[in-house]
Amino acid sequence: VFPVSGTYLIDNGTLVTPHAPYNGLGLNAAKDDSGWEGIPIGFTFDFFGTNFSALNVGTNGVVNFGSYATFNAGQYDFGAGFPNNTIAVLATDLYMVTTGTVRYWTEGVAPNRVFVLEWLNCPGWTVDGAHSAQLHLFETLGRIEIHVNRATGTGTFAGEKTIGLQNSDGTISTYAPV
């Protein structure tokens, strides 16, 4: 359940929180192939031995830790490998120009808080299908959970999806079979 204290980045296709600079094609950049930098987690999270208190969120179902300048927020195609320091929650070409919601919140009490980031009813490119997934980051455990509720896009860009992660220097990564 989305708490009152939660934050919307996009709410049903309406941009709520200004996004970071866009480095891609420029088509509907605020809601397509873009992202937000410095999203507060609400606690310190250990990602492969490095502590982070904020992360970057891409519109295409990806999360990155560290400098936003090194992160391509429009990234969704991980065929040859991931960008470093990245979690592909449900990486695919999402297109939230008219619908789709991205929001986050932190729940629980220290030292057992959970950061939740949700993509909800997000269509794929050319408004193909619907995609809903959550990322859960657990404070003390350092555990990462990805919950995919729906991923129905079948088109050229939103058909393929990636779930996985990679550390900061690219030496450790894993993909879930999709």
Tab-separated table of N, CA and C in Angstrom:
chain	number	residue	atom	x	y	z
A	1	VAL	N	0.846	-1.172	0.000
A	1	VAL	CA	0.000	0.000	0.000
A	1	VAL	C	0.893	1.236	0.000
A	2	PHE	N	0.630	2.155	-0.911
A	2	PHE	CA	1.423	3.375	-1.036
A	2	PHE	C	1.129	4.320	0.128
A	3	PRO	N	2.148	4.669	0.932
A	3	PRO	CA	1.927	5.530	2.095
A	3	PRO	C	1.822	7.008	1.714
A	4	VAL	N	1.197	7.764	2.596
A	4	VAL	CA	1.063	9.209	2.409
A	4	VAL	C	2.434	9.871	2.276
A	5	SER	N	3.440	9.311	2.953
A	5	SER	CA	4.788	9.891	2.927
A	5	SER	C	5.582	9.529	1.671
A	6	GLY	N	4.997	8.749	0.776
A	6	GLY	CA	5.687	8.342	-0.441
A	6	GLY	C	5.833	9.497	-1.430
A	7	THR	N	6.680	9.283	-2.440
A	7	THR	CA	6.952	10.318	-3.439
A	7	THR	C	6.685	9.780	-4.830
A	8	TYR	N	5.923	10.537	-5.609
A	8	TYR	CA	5.687	10.214	-7.013
A	8	TYR	C	6.754	10.880	-7.877
A	9	LEU	N	7.303	10.139	-8.822
A	9	LEU	CA	8.169	10.715	-9.843
A	9	LEU	C	7.326	11.022	-11.083
A	10	ILE	N	6.523	10.034	-11.486
A	10	ILE	CA	5.506	10.196	-12.533
A	10	ILE	C	4.232	9.582	-11.976
A	11	ASP	N	3.110	10.272	-12.134
A	11	ASP	CA	1.832	9.750	-11.662
A	11	ASP	C	0.863	9.666	-12.829
A	12	ASN	N	0.586	8.450	-13.273
A	12	ASN	CA	-0.332	8.194	-14.381
A	12	ASN	C	-0.022	9.075	-15.593
A	13	GLY	N	1.256	9.110	-15.969
A	13	GLY	CA	1.685	9.845	-17.147
A	13	GLY	C	1.969	11.318	-16.916
A	14	THR	N	1.779	11.811	-15.705
A	14	THR	CA	2.039	13.218	-15.396
A	14	THR	C	3.334	13.324	-14.601
A	15	LEU	N	4.288	14.077	-15.126
A	15	LEU	CA	5.561	14.267	-14.437
A	15	LEU	C	5.324	15.053	-13.157
A	16	VAL	N	5.742	14.496	-12.018
A	16	VAL	CA	5.547	15.138	-10.721
A	16	VAL	C	6.863	15.704	-10.211
A	17	THR	N	7.932	14.932	-10.309
A	17	THR	CA	9.242	15.342	-9.819
A	17	THR	C	10.144	15.633	-11.013
A	18	PRO	N	10.752	16.832	-11.075
A	18	PRO	CA	11.642	17.143	-12.191
A	18	PRO	C	12.731	16.086	-12.336
A	19	HIS	N	13.118	15.799	-13.561
A	19	HIS	CA	14.094	14.751	-13.826
A	19	HIS	C	15.477	15.334	-14.076
A	20	ALA	N	16.451	14.467	-14.064
A	20	ALA	CA	17.839	14.834	-14.342
A	20	ALA	C	18.010	15.110	-15.836
A	21	PRO	N	19.127	15.722	-16.216
A	21	PRO	CA	19.366	15.976	-17.639
A	21	PRO	C	19.293	14.694	-18.448
A	22	TYR	N	18.809	14.831	-19.660
A	22	TYR	CA	18.609	13.703	-20.557
A	22	TYR	C	19.728	13.669	-21.592
A	23	ASN	N	20.247	12.475	-21.861
A	23	ASN	CA	21.371	12.353	-22.784
A	23	ASN	C	21.045	11.506	-23.999
A	24	GLY	N	19.788	11.404	-24.373
A	24	GLY	CA	19.407	10.497	-25.454
A	24	GLY	C	18.784	11.195	-26.634
A	25	LEU	N	17.737	10.617	-27.163
A	25	LEU	CA	17.133	11.080	-28.399
A	25	LEU	C	16.324	12.355	-28.257
A	26	GLY	N	15.826	12.635	-27.069
A	26	GLY	CA	15.084	13.860	-26.850
A	26	GLY	C	13.589	13.771	-27.098
A	27	LEU	N	13.058	12.612	-27.460
A	27	LEU	CA	11.633	12.464	-27.697
A	27	LEU	C	10.905	12.300	-26.364
A	28	ASN	N	10.041	13.250	-26.033
A	28	ASN	CA	9.311	13.184	-24.762
A	28	ASN	C	10.254	12.871	-23.603
A	29	ALA	N	11.373	13.563	-23.562
A	29	ALA	CA	12.464	13.240	-22.645
A	29	ALA	C	12.061	13.190	-21.179
A	30	ALA	N	11.070	13.957	-20.778
A	30	ALA	CA	10.694	13.957	-19.368
A	30	ALA	C	10.076	12.640	-18.917
A	31	LYS	N	9.470	11.890	-19.825
A	31	LYS	CA	8.749	10.676	-19.450
A	31	LYS	C	9.212	9.446	-20.208
A	32	ASP	N	10.224	9.572	-21.040
A	32	ASP	CA	10.696	8.455	-21.849
A	32	ASP	C	12.214	8.520	-21.930
A	33	ASP	N	12.882	7.434	-21.602
A	33	ASP	CA	14.340	7.354	-21.703
A	33	ASP	C	15.033	8.459	-20.911
A	34	SER	N	14.604	8.665	-19.686
A	34	SER	CA	15.220	9.672	-18.827
A	34	SER	C	15.292	9.120	-17.408
A	35	GLY	N	15.521	9.975	-16.437
A	35	GLY	CA	15.604	9.486	-15.071
A	35	GLY	C	15.780	10.588	-14.047
A	36	TRP	N	15.922	10.157	-12.804
A	36	TRP	CA	16.066	11.058	-11.674
A	36	TRP	C	17.319	10.698	-10.913
A	37	GLU	N	18.042	11.701	-10.461
A	37	GLU	CA	19.266	11.445	-9.708
A	37	GLU	C	19.063	11.793	-8.235
A	38	GLY	N	19.850	11.143	-7.381
A	38	GLY	CA	19.869	11.472	-5.963
A	38	GLY	C	18.596	11.164	-5.210
A	39	ILE	N	17.894	10.102	-5.568
A	39	ILE	CA	16.678	9.716	-4.843
A	39	ILE	C	17.096	9.144	-3.487
A	40	PRO	N	16.625	9.734	-2.378
A	40	PRO	CA	17.048	9.254	-1.051
A	40	PRO	C	16.470	7.878	-0.726
A	41	ILE	N	17.324	6.995	-0.234
A	41	ILE	CA	16.896	5.651	0.147
A	41	ILE	C	16.234	5.665	1.530
A	42	GLY	N	16.663	6.566	2.405
A	42	GLY	CA	16.112	6.633	3.759
A	42	GLY	C	17.009	5.980	4.788
A	43	PHE	N	18.083	5.341	4.326
A	43	PHE	CA	19.078	4.705	5.182
A	43	PHE	C	20.297	4.422	4.305
A	44	THR	N	21.343	3.950	4.923
A	44	THR	CA	22.547	3.576	4.162
A	44	THR	C	22.395	2.141	3.694
A	45	PHE	N	22.584	1.934	2.385
A	45	PHE	CA	22.453	0.608	1.790
A	45	PHE	C	23.800	0.148	1.248
A	46	ASP	N	24.195	-1.059	1.624
A	46	ASP	CA	25.460	-1.649	1.182
A	46	ASP	C	25.248	-2.400	-0.127
A	47	PHE	N	25.797	-1.860	-1.230
A	47	PHE	CA	25.707	-2.502	-2.540
A	47	PHE	C	27.102	-2.965	-2.931
A	48	PHE	N	27.350	-4.249	-2.836
A	48	PHE	CA	28.649	-4.851	-3.140
A	48	PHE	C	29.787	-4.189	-2.366
A	49	GLY	N	29.568	-3.922	-1.059
A	49	GLY	CA	30.617	-3.396	-0.203
A	49	GLY	C	30.779	-1.892	-0.200
A	50	THR	N	29.954	-1.173	-0.926
A	50	THR	CA	29.987	0.287	-0.918
A	50	THR	C	28.651	0.794	-0.393
A	51	ASN	N	28.715	1.741	0.549
A	51	ASN	CA	27.504	2.289	1.149
A	51	ASN	C	26.959	3.453	0.336
A	52	PHE	N	25.648	3.426	0.120
A	52	PHE	CA	24.957	4.489	-0.607
A	52	PHE	C	23.742	4.926	0.188
A	53	SER	N	23.446	6.228	0.173
A	53	SER	CA	22.243	6.740	0.819
A	53	SER	C	21.249	7.277	-0.217
A	54	ALA	N	21.640	7.240	-1.499
A	54	ALA	CA	20.767	7.688	-2.580
A	54	ALA	C	21.049	6.838	-3.817
A	55	LEU	N	20.117	6.880	-4.752
A	55	LEU	CA	20.281	6.146	-6.001
A	55	LEU	C	19.668	6.941	-7.145
A	56	ASN	N	19.910	6.474	-8.361
A	56	ASN	CA	19.355	7.090	-9.566
A	56	ASN	C	18.320	6.132	-10.141
A	57	VAL	N	17.221	6.676	-10.651
A	57	VAL	CA	16.123	5.876	-11.176
A	57	VAL	C	15.924	6.216	-12.646
A	58	GLY	N	15.911	5.196	-13.495
A	58	GLY	CA	15.640	5.393	-14.917
A	58	GLY	C	14.203	5.037	-15.248
A	59	THR	N	13.629	5.725	-16.206
A	59	THR	CA	12.245	5.454	-16.600
A	59	THR	C	12.075	4.049	-17.162
A	60	ASN	N	13.157	3.431	-17.633
A	60	ASN	CA	13.058	2.119	-18.267
A	60	ASN	C	13.299	0.944	-17.318
A	61	GLY	N	12.958	1.125	-16.038
A	61	GLY	CA	13.017	0.018	-15.087
A	61	GLY	C	14.400	-0.310	-14.577
A	62	VAL	N	15.282	0.689	-14.496
A	62	VAL	CA	16.641	0.465	-14.011
A	62	VAL	C	16.973	1.413	-12.863
A	63	VAL	N	17.924	0.967	-12.018
A	63	VAL	CA	18.418	1.747	-10.886
A	63	VAL	C	19.931	1.710	-10.938
A	64	ASN	N	20.565	2.830	-10.575
A	64	ASN	CA	22.022	2.910	-10.571
A	64	ASN	C	22.469	3.616	-9.304
A	65	PHE	N	23.605	3.173	-8.771
A	65	PHE	CA	24.216	3.818	-7.602
A	65	PHE	C	25.427	4.616	-8.070
A	66	GLY	N	25.671	5.762	-7.414
A	66	GLY	CA	26.837	6.576	-7.743
A	66	GLY	C	26.473	7.762	-8.600
A	67	SER	N	27.447	8.246	-9.336
A	67	SER	CA	27.302	9.452	-10.139
A	67	SER	C	26.291	9.270	-11.259
A	68	TYR	N	25.366	10.199	-11.366
A	68	TYR	CA	24.366	10.145	-12.434
A	68	TYR	C	25.011	10.353	-13.801
A	69	ALA	N	26.059	11.118	-13.853
A	69	ALA	CA	26.710	11.419	-15.133
A	69	ALA	C	27.216	10.168	-15.831
A	70	THR	N	27.514	9.119	-15.076
A	70	THR	CA	28.014	7.893	-15.695
A	70	THR	C	26.898	6.901	-15.990
A	71	PHE	N	25.665	7.286	-15.739
A	71	PHE	CA	24.527	6.392	-15.880
A	71	PHE	C	23.649	6.825	-17.040
A	72	ASN	N	23.413	5.944	-17.966
A	72	ASN	CA	22.499	6.228	-19.060
A	72	ASN	C	21.094	5.860	-18.598
A	73	ALA	N	20.322	6.851	-18.205
A	73	ALA	CA	18.992	6.608	-17.646
A	73	ALA	C	18.062	5.947	-18.648
A	74	GLY	N	18.322	6.123	-19.916
A	74	GLY	CA	17.482	5.518	-20.935
A	74	GLY	C	17.833	4.078	-21.220
A	75	GLN	N	18.840	3.559	-20.532
A	75	GLN	CA	19.302	2.191	-20.780
A	75	GLN	C	18.207	1.178	-20.506
A	76	TYR	N	18.056	0.214	-21.379
A	76	TYR	CA	17.142	-0.897	-21.140
A	76	TYR	C	17.591	-2.169	-21.843
A	77	ASP	N	18.532	-2.081	-22.741
A	77	ASP	CA	18.994	-3.234	-23.500
A	77	ASP	C	20.335	-3.697	-22.947
A	78	PHE	N	20.318	-4.810	-22.212
A	78	PHE	CA	21.513	-5.308	-21.559
A	78	PHE	C	22.022	-6.584	-22.217
A	79	GLY	N	21.876	-6.691	-23.524
A	79	GLY	CA	22.273	-7.902	-24.218
A	79	GLY	C	23.727	-8.271	-24.020
A	80	ALA	N	24.623	-7.302	-24.053
A	80	ALA	CA	26.053	-7.593	-23.932
A	80	ALA	C	26.561	-7.412	-22.509
A	81	GLY	N	25.769	-6.847	-21.641
A	81	GLY	CA	26.193	-6.620	-20.262
A	81	GLY	C	25.512	-5.403	-19.683
A	82	PHE	N	25.664	-5.219	-18.413
A	82	PHE	CA	25.025	-4.126	-17.698
A	82	PHE	C	25.963	-2.936	-17.601
A	83	PRO	N	25.415	-1.743	-17.417
A	83	PRO	CA	26.237	-0.642	-16.928
A	83	PRO	C	26.662	-0.987	-15.494
A	84	ASN	N	27.781	-0.510	-15.053
A	84	ASN	CA	28.265	-0.807	-13.700
A	84	ASN	C	27.379	-0.158	-12.643
A	85	ASN	N	27.369	-0.787	-11.451
A	85	ASN	CA	26.601	-0.296	-10.294
A	85	ASN	C	25.105	-0.201	-10.594
A	86	THR	N	24.570	-1.169	-11.305
A	86	THR	CA	23.194	-1.087	-11.780
A	86	THR	C	22.364	-2.296	-11.365
A	87	ILE	N	21.081	-2.035	-11.095
A	87	ILE	CA	20.085	-3.078	-10.909
A	87	ILE	C	19.053	-2.916	-12.021
A	88	ALA	N	18.861	-3.961	-12.800
A	88	ALA	CA	17.794	-3.981	-13.802
A	88	ALA	C	16.585	-4.617	-13.125
A	89	VAL	N	15.655	-3.781	-12.688
A	89	VAL	CA	14.475	-4.264	-11.975
A	89	VAL	C	13.541	-4.964	-12.969
A	90	LEU	N	13.231	-4.297	-14.033
A	90	LEU	CA	12.483	-4.838	-15.166
A	90	LEU	C	12.846	-3.961	-16.352
A	91	ALA	N	14.079	-4.119	-16.795
A	91	ALA	CA	14.609	-3.250	-17.841
A	91	ALA	C	13.975	-3.592	-19.183
A	92	THR	N	13.259	-2.633	-19.716
A	92	THR	CA	12.643	-2.726	-21.037
A	92	THR	C	12.321	-1.305	-21.463
A	93	ASP	N	11.936	-1.115	-22.690
A	93	ASP	CA	11.689	0.236	-23.195
A	93	ASP	C	10.302	0.701	-22.786
A	94	LEU	N	10.213	1.313	-21.605
A	94	LEU	CA	8.946	1.827	-21.106
A	94	LEU	C	8.684	3.211	-21.687
A	95	TYR	N	7.409	3.545	-21.813
A	95	TYR	CA	7.001	4.778	-22.496
A	95	TYR	C	5.832	5.389	-21.730
A	96	MET	N	6.142	6.280	-20.784
A	96	MET	CA	5.124	6.800	-19.881
A	96	MET	C	4.633	8.187	-20.265
A	97	VAL	N	4.450	8.418	-21.536
A	97	VAL	CA	4.030	9.730	-21.999
A	97	VAL	C	2.584	10.028	-21.636
A	98	THR	N	1.703	9.033	-21.653
A	98	THR	CA	0.297	9.273	-21.316
A	98	THR	C	-0.196	8.486	-20.108
A	99	THR	N	0.472	7.384	-19.735
A	99	THR	CA	0.086	6.597	-18.562
A	99	THR	C	1.351	6.071	-17.892
A	100	GLY	N	1.189	5.434	-16.753
A	100	GLY	CA	2.320	4.851	-16.029
A	100	GLY	C	2.700	5.681	-14.822
A	101	THR	N	3.122	4.979	-13.770
A	101	THR	CA	3.474	5.625	-12.513
A	101	THR	C	4.804	5.072	-12.017
A	102	VAL	N	5.667	5.960	-11.525
A	102	VAL	CA	6.902	5.571	-10.839
A	102	VAL	C	6.897	6.297	-9.504
A	103	ARG	N	7.049	5.543	-8.414
A	103	ARG	CA	6.979	6.144	-7.088
A	103	ARG	C	7.849	5.345	-6.123
A	104	TYR	N	8.168	5.974	-4.975
A	104	TYR	CA	9.014	5.296	-3.990
A	104	TYR	C	8.654	5.725	-2.581
A	105	TRP	N	9.077	4.886	-1.631
A	105	TRP	CA	8.881	5.180	-0.216
A	105	TRP	C	9.806	4.289	0.600
A	106	THR	N	9.985	4.659	1.861
A	106	THR	CA	10.738	3.849	2.815
A	106	THR	C	9.786	3.492	3.941
A	107	GLU	N	9.739	2.209	4.298
A	107	GLU	CA	8.818	1.758	5.347
A	107	GLU	C	9.576	1.045	6.448
A	108	GLY	N	8.945	0.921	7.597
A	108	GLY	CA	9.547	0.234	8.739
A	108	GLY	C	10.324	1.181	9.628
A	109	VAL	N	10.985	0.604	10.642
A	109	VAL	CA	11.788	1.379	11.588
A	109	VAL	C	13.207	0.816	11.620
A	110	ALA	N	14.170	1.708	11.912
A	110	ALA	CA	15.578	1.298	11.981
A	110	ALA	C	15.745	0.243	13.055
A	111	PRO	N	16.524	-0.745	12.836
A	111	PRO	CA	17.427	-0.981	11.708
A	111	PRO	C	16.845	-1.931	10.662
A	112	ASN	N	15.513	-1.975	10.555
A	112	ASN	CA	14.869	-2.929	9.648
A	112	ASN	C	13.983	-2.248	8.610
A	113	ARG	N	14.450	-1.130	8.072
A	113	ARG	CA	13.669	-0.410	7.068
A	113	ARG	C	13.822	-1.061	5.691
A	114	VAL	N	12.840	-0.786	4.842
A	114	VAL	CA	12.841	-1.280	3.468
A	114	VAL	C	12.533	-0.106	2.542
A	115	PHE	N	13.395	0.109	1.561
A	115	PHE	CA	13.147	1.095	0.507
A	115	PHE	C	12.399	0.379	-0.603
A	116	VAL	N	11.281	0.960	-1.038
A	116	VAL	CA	10.471	0.364	-2.105
A	116	VAL	C	10.396	1.359	-3.264
A	117	LEU	N	10.705	0.883	-4.447
A	117	LEU	CA	10.603	1.668	-5.679
A	117	LEU	C	9.690	0.898	-6.615
A	118	GLU	N	8.676	1.571	-7.149
A	118	GLU	CA	7.660	0.868	-7.930
A	118	GLU	C	7.437	1.522	-9.286
A	119	TRP	N	7.409	0.684	-10.307
A	119	TRP	CA	6.917	1.046	-11.632
A	119	TRP	C	5.549	0.385	-11.725
A	120	LEU	N	4.484	1.161	-11.974
A	120	LEU	CA	3.123	0.655	-11.895
A	120	LEU	C	2.362	0.967	-13.186
A	121	ASN	N	1.876	-0.085	-13.842
A	121	ASN	CA	1.072	0.050	-15.064
A	121	ASN	C	1.759	0.908	-16.124
A	122	CYS	N	3.017	0.638	-16.350
A	122	CYS	CA	3.802	1.395	-17.319
A	122	CYS	C	3.758	0.699	-18.677
A	123	PRO	N	3.310	1.394	-19.707
A	123	PRO	CA	3.284	0.782	-21.028
A	123	PRO	C	4.676	0.726	-21.644
A	124	GLY	N	4.840	-0.193	-22.558
A	124	GLY	CA	6.075	-0.244	-23.322
A	124	GLY	C	6.028	0.733	-24.479
A	125	TRP	N	7.146	0.842	-25.181
A	125	TRP	CA	7.229	1.726	-26.343
A	125	TRP	C	6.067	1.434	-27.291
A	126	THR	N	5.511	2.454	-27.884
A	126	THR	CA	4.303	2.419	-28.725
A	126	THR	C	3.086	1.959	-27.935
A	127	VAL	N	3.107	2.205	-26.623
A	127	VAL	CA	2.022	1.884	-25.704
A	127	VAL	C	1.664	0.398	-25.806
A	128	ASP	N	2.699	-0.423	-25.684
A	128	ASP	CA	2.586	-1.872	-25.812
A	128	ASP	C	2.547	-2.531	-24.436
A	129	GLY	N	1.448	-3.170	-24.088
A	129	GLY	CA	1.352	-3.926	-22.849
A	129	GLY	C	1.358	-3.047	-21.614
A	130	ALA	N	1.540	-3.709	-20.470
A	130	ALA	CA	1.634	-3.018	-19.191
A	130	ALA	C	2.695	-3.714	-18.351
A	131	HIS	N	3.430	-2.926	-17.578
A	131	HIS	CA	4.541	-3.447	-16.781
A	131	HIS	C	4.436	-2.884	-15.372
A	132	SER	N	4.490	-3.777	-14.386
A	132	SER	CA	4.465	-3.380	-12.979
A	132	SER	C	5.503	-4.203	-12.229
A	133	ALA	N	6.387	-3.523	-11.500
A	133	ALA	CA	7.437	-4.199	-10.738
A	133	ALA	C	7.845	-3.335	-9.560
A	134	GLN	N	8.394	-3.985	-8.533
A	134	GLN	CA	8.916	-3.282	-7.364
A	134	GLN	C	10.332	-3.756	-7.073
A	135	LEU	N	11.141	-2.809	-6.608
A	135	LEU	CA	12.465	-3.092	-6.052
A	135	LEU	C	12.367	-2.869	-4.549
A	136	HIS	N	12.865	-3.833	-3.761
A	136	HIS	CA	12.924	-3.704	-2.303
A	136	HIS	C	14.393	-3.792	-1.892
A	137	LEU	N	14.870	-2.775	-1.172
A	137	LEU	CA	16.218	-2.773	-0.600
A	137	LEU	C	16.071	-2.841	0.916
A	138	PHE	N	16.683	-3.849	1.545
A	138	PHE	CA	16.553	-4.071	2.986
A	138	PHE	C	17.760	-3.500	3.711
A	139	GLU	N	17.500	-2.651	4.703
A	139	GLU	CA	18.525	-1.892	5.409
A	139	GLU	C	19.641	-2.749	6.001
A	140	THR	N	19.400	-3.504	6.991
A	140	THR	CA	20.449	-4.214	7.717
A	140	THR	C	20.950	-5.436	6.961
A	141	LEU	N	20.073	-6.110	6.282
A	141	LEU	CA	20.432	-7.338	5.589
A	141	LEU	C	21.204	-7.091	4.298
A	142	GLY	N	21.034	-5.903	3.705
A	142	GLY	CA	21.656	-5.632	2.411
A	142	GLY	C	21.033	-6.464	1.302
A	143	ARG	N	19.856	-6.992	1.563
A	143	ARG	CA	19.181	-7.858	0.588
A	143	ARG	C	18.455	-7.022	-0.457
A	144	ILE	N	18.416	-7.555	-1.669
A	144	ILE	CA	17.705	-6.938	-2.785
A	144	ILE	C	16.639	-7.916	-3.247
A	145	GLU	N	15.407	-7.436	-3.350
A	145	GLU	CA	14.328	-8.249	-3.904
A	145	GLU	C	13.703	-7.506	-5.069
A	146	ILE	N	13.356	-8.250	-6.100
A	146	ILE	CA	12.646	-7.701	-7.249
A	146	ILE	C	11.350	-8.488	-7.384
A	147	HIS	N	10.246	-7.760	-7.418
A	147	HIS	CA	8.924	-8.375	-7.540
A	147	HIS	C	8.295	-7.879	-8.841
A	148	VAL	N	8.087	-8.775	-9.776
A	148	VAL	CA	7.444	-8.419	-11.045
A	148	VAL	C	6.007	-8.911	-10.993
A	149	ASN	N	5.081	-7.986	-11.105
A	149	ASN	CA	3.667	-8.311	-11.067
A	149	ASN	C	3.105	-8.534	-12.467
A	150	ARG	N	3.593	-7.731	-13.426
A	150	ARG	CA	3.093	-7.837	-14.795
A	150	ARG	C	4.153	-7.338	-15.752
A	151	ALA	N	4.299	-8.030	-16.882
A	151	ALA	CA	5.243	-7.630	-17.926
A	151	ALA	C	4.720	-8.154	-19.248
A	152	THR	N	3.729	-7.449	-19.806
A	152	THR	CA	3.002	-7.976	-20.955
A	152	THR	C	3.407	-7.386	-22.294
A	153	GLY	N	4.365	-6.475	-22.324
A	153	GLY	CA	4.789	-5.907	-23.603
A	153	GLY	C	5.406	-6.971	-24.499
A	154	THR	N	5.064	-6.946	-25.776
A	154	THR	CA	5.568	-7.947	-26.715
A	154	THR	C	6.208	-7.322	-27.946
A	155	GLY	N	6.203	-6.006	-28.042
A	155	GLY	CA	6.698	-5.334	-29.240
A	155	GLY	C	8.206	-5.402	-29.396
A	156	THR	N	8.693	-4.767	-30.433
A	156	THR	CA	10.108	-4.781	-30.775
A	156	THR	C	10.977	-4.311	-29.627
A	157	PHE	N	10.593	-3.232	-28.943
A	157	PHE	CA	11.417	-2.683	-27.884
A	157	PHE	C	11.006	-3.155	-26.496
A	158	ALA	N	9.716	-3.278	-26.222
A	158	ALA	CA	9.245	-3.645	-24.885
A	158	ALA	C	8.999	-5.143	-24.740
A	159	GLY	N	9.343	-5.919	-25.729
A	159	GLY	CA	9.163	-7.361	-25.643
A	159	GLY	C	10.224	-8.018	-24.787
A	160	GLU	N	11.473	-7.663	-24.997
A	160	GLU	CA	12.573	-8.236	-24.213
A	160	GLU	C	12.696	-7.489	-22.896
A	161	LYS	N	12.929	-8.249	-21.827
A	161	LYS	CA	13.076	-7.658	-20.502
A	161	LYS	C	14.299	-8.249	-19.827
A	162	THR	N	14.931	-7.453	-18.949
A	162	THR	CA	16.101	-7.926	-18.220
A	162	THR	C	15.894	-7.683	-16.738
A	163	ILE	N	16.219	-8.696	-15.932
A	163	ILE	CA	16.245	-8.594	-14.481
A	163	ILE	C	17.635	-9.046	-14.052
A	164	GLY	N	18.327	-8.236	-13.267
A	164	GLY	CA	19.664	-8.608	-12.828
A	164	GLY	C	20.388	-7.445	-12.187
A	165	LEU	N	21.690	-7.638	-11.934
A	165	LEU	CA	22.488	-6.579	-11.328
A	165	LEU	C	23.964	-6.773	-11.639
A	166	GLN	N	24.720	-5.693	-11.446
A	166	GLN	CA	26.172	-5.747	-11.660
A	166	GLN	C	26.871	-4.786	-10.707
A	167	ASN	N	28.039	-5.197	-10.209
A	167	ASN	CA	28.791	-4.370	-9.259
A	167	ASN	C	29.497	-3.208	-9.954
A	168	SER	N	30.278	-2.449	-9.180
A	168	SER	CA	30.856	-1.190	-9.666
A	168	SER	C	31.936	-1.340	-10.725
A	169	ASP	N	32.644	-2.460	-10.762
A	169	ASP	CA	33.699	-2.600	-11.782
A	169	ASP	C	33.369	-3.672	-12.817
A	170	GLY	N	32.169	-4.185	-12.771
A	170	GLY	CA	31.720	-5.136	-13.786
A	170	GLY	C	32.252	-6.545	-13.622
A	171	THR	N	32.834	-6.854	-12.460
A	171	THR	CA	33.401	-8.193	-12.271
A	171	THR	C	32.394	-9.188	-11.705
A	172	ILE	N	31.287	-8.695	-11.128
A	172	ILE	CA	30.247	-9.575	-10.593
A	172	ILE	C	28.912	-9.134	-11.163
A	173	SER	N	28.220	-10.053	-11.796
A	173	SER	CA	26.877	-9.743	-12.310
A	173	SER	C	26.063	-11.020	-12.372
A	174	THR	N	24.765	-10.850	-12.410
A	174	THR	CA	23.869	-11.975	-12.549
A	174	THR	C	22.612	-11.531	-13.271
A	175	TYR	N	22.035	-12.431	-14.043
A	175	TYR	CA	20.801	-12.196	-14.778
A	175	TYR	C	19.789	-13.255	-14.364
A	176	ALA	N	18.541	-12.875	-14.261
A	176	ALA	CA	17.496	-13.861	-14.032
A	176	ALA	C	16.972	-14.308	-15.390
A	177	PRO	N	16.706	-15.574	-15.539
A	177	PRO	CA	16.130	-16.023	-16.815
A	177	PRO	C	14.743	-15.409	-17.002
A	178	VAL	N	14.506	-14.864	-18.155
A	178	VAL	CA	13.221	-14.212	-18.443
A	178	VAL	C	12.590	-14.893	-19.637
